[in-house]
Short mmCIF file of C-alpha atoms in Angstrom, two decimals:
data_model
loop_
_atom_site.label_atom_id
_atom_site.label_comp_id
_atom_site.label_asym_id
_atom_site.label_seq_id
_atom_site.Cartn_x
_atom_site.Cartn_y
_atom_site.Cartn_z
CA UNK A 28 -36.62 -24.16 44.60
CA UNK A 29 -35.70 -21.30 46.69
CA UNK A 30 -32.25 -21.69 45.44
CA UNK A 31 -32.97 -21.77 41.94
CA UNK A 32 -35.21 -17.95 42.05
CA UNK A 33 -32.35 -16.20 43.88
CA UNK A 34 -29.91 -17.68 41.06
CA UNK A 35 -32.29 -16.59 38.27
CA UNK A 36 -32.27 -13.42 39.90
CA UNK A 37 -28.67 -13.05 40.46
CA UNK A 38 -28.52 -13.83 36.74
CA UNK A 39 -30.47 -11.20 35.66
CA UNK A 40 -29.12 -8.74 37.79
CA UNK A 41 -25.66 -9.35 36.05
CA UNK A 42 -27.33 -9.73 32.93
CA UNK A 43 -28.93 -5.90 33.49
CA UNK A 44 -25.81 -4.54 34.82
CA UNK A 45 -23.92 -5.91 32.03
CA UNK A 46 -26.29 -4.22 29.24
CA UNK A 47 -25.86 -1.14 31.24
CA UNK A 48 -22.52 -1.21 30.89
CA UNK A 49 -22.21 -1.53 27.17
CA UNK A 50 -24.97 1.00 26.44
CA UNK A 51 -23.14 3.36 28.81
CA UNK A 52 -19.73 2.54 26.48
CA UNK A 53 -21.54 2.74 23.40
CA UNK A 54 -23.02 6.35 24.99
CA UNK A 55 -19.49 7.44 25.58
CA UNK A 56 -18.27 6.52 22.40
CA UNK A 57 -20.69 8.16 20.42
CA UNK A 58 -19.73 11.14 22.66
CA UNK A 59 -16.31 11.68 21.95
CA UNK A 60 -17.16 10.79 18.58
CA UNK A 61 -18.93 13.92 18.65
CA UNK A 62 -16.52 15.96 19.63
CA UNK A 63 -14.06 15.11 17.95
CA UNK A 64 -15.62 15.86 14.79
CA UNK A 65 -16.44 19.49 16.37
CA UNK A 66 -12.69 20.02 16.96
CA UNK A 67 -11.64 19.26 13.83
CA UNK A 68 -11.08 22.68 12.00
CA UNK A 69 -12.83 23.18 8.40
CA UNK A 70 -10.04 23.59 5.41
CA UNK A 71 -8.96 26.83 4.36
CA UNK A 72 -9.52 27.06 0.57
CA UNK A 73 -7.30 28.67 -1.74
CA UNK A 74 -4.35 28.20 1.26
CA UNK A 75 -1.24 28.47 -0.60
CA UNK A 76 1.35 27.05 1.53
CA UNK A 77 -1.16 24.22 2.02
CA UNK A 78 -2.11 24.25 -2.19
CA UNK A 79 1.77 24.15 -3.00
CA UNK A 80 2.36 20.95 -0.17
CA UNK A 81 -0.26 19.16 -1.78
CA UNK A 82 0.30 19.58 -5.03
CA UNK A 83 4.37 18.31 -4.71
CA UNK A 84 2.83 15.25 -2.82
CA UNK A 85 0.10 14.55 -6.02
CA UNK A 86 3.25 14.97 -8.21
CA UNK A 87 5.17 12.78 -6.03
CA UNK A 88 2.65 9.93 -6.28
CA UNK A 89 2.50 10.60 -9.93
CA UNK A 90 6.21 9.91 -10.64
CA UNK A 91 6.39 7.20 -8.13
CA UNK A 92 3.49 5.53 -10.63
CA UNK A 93 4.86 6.36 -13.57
CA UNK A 94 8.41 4.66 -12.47
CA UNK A 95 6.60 1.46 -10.95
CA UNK A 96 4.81 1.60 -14.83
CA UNK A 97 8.13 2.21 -16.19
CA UNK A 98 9.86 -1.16 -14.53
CA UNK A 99 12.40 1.88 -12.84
CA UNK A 100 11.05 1.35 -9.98
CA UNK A 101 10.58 -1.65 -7.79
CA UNK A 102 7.56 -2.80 -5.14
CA UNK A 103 9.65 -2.30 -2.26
CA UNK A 104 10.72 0.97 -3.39
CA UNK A 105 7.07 2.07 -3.83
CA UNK A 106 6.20 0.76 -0.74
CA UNK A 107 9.42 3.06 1.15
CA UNK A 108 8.16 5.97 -0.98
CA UNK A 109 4.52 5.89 -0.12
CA UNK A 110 5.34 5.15 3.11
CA UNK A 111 7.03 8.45 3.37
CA UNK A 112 4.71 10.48 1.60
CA UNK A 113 2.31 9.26 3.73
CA UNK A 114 4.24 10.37 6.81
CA UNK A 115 4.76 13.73 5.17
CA UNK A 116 0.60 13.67 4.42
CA UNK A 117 0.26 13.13 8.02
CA UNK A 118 2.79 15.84 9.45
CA UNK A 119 0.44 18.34 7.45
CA UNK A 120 -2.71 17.72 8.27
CA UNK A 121 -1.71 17.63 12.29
CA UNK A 122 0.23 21.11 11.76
CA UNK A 123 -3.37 22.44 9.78
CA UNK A 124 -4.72 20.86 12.76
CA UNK A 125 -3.07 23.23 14.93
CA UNK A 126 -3.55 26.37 13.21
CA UNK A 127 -6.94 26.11 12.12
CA UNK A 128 -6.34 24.76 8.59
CA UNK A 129 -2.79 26.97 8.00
CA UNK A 130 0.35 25.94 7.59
CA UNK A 131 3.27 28.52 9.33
CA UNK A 132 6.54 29.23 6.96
CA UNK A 133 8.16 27.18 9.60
CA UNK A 134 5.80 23.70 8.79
CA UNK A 135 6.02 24.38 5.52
CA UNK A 136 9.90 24.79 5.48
CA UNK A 137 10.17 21.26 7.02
CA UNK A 138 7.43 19.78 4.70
CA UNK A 139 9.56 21.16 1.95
CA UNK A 140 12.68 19.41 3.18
CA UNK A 141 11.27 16.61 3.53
CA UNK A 142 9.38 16.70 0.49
CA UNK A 143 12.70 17.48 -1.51
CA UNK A 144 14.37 14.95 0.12
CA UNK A 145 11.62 12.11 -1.07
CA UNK A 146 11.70 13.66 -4.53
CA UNK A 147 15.96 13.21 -4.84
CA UNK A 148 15.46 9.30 -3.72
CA UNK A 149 12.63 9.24 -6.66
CA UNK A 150 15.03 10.50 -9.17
CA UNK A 151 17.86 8.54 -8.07
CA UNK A 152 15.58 5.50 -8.25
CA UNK A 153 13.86 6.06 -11.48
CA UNK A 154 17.76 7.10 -13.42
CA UNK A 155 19.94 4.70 -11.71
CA UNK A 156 19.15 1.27 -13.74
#
């Protein structure tokens, strides 16, 4: 009988420490949840460097659609295209990250590039069928 209390016990012990564990996870969680959303800058309105980025990738997507409409332009070929738009989409918003919702001349000289580059491949795709 003895036996069986200290096992109940033991149980519960683990059973308590275990609970605190998660709520002490779930605490730090919510934490750096927190924070991060603090360190996130807010978006500059009205940036043009970030406007002109933006707007190429929207006109990007745009052609990409019209040439999957079209038949120009196959699923694997939309699938490389978003795939790098996304990348360039990404590259942005961790260089706004950086400078507080900016983009320098120098990020938005490589976005170009890369941007230009994307847009040949589109072209090439959608004319040579």
């Amino acid at each position: 009988m003895y036996a069986l209390c200290i096992g109940e016990y033991i149980m519960k012990a683990n059973l308590i420490s275990r609970m605190t564990l998660v709520s002490l996870f779930v605490s730090a969680v919510a934490a750096s949840g927190a924070a991060l959303a603090q360190a996130e800058p807010t978006p500059v309105p009205d940036h043009p460097r970030v406007n002109e980025v933006n707007q190429r990738l929207d006109n990007q997507q745009n052609r990409i659609q019209n040439g999957v409409a079209d038949g120009q332009i196959n699923a694997k070929q939309e699938a490389r295209d978003d795939k790098h738009d996304s990348n360039i989409a990404q590259r942005e918003s961790h260089d706004q990250a950086e400078h507080g919702g900016h983009l320098t001349k120098a990020e938005d000289r490589h976005l170009n590039k890369s941007l230009n580059k994307n847009s040949k491949r589109i072209h090439k795709q959608r004319t040579d069928k």
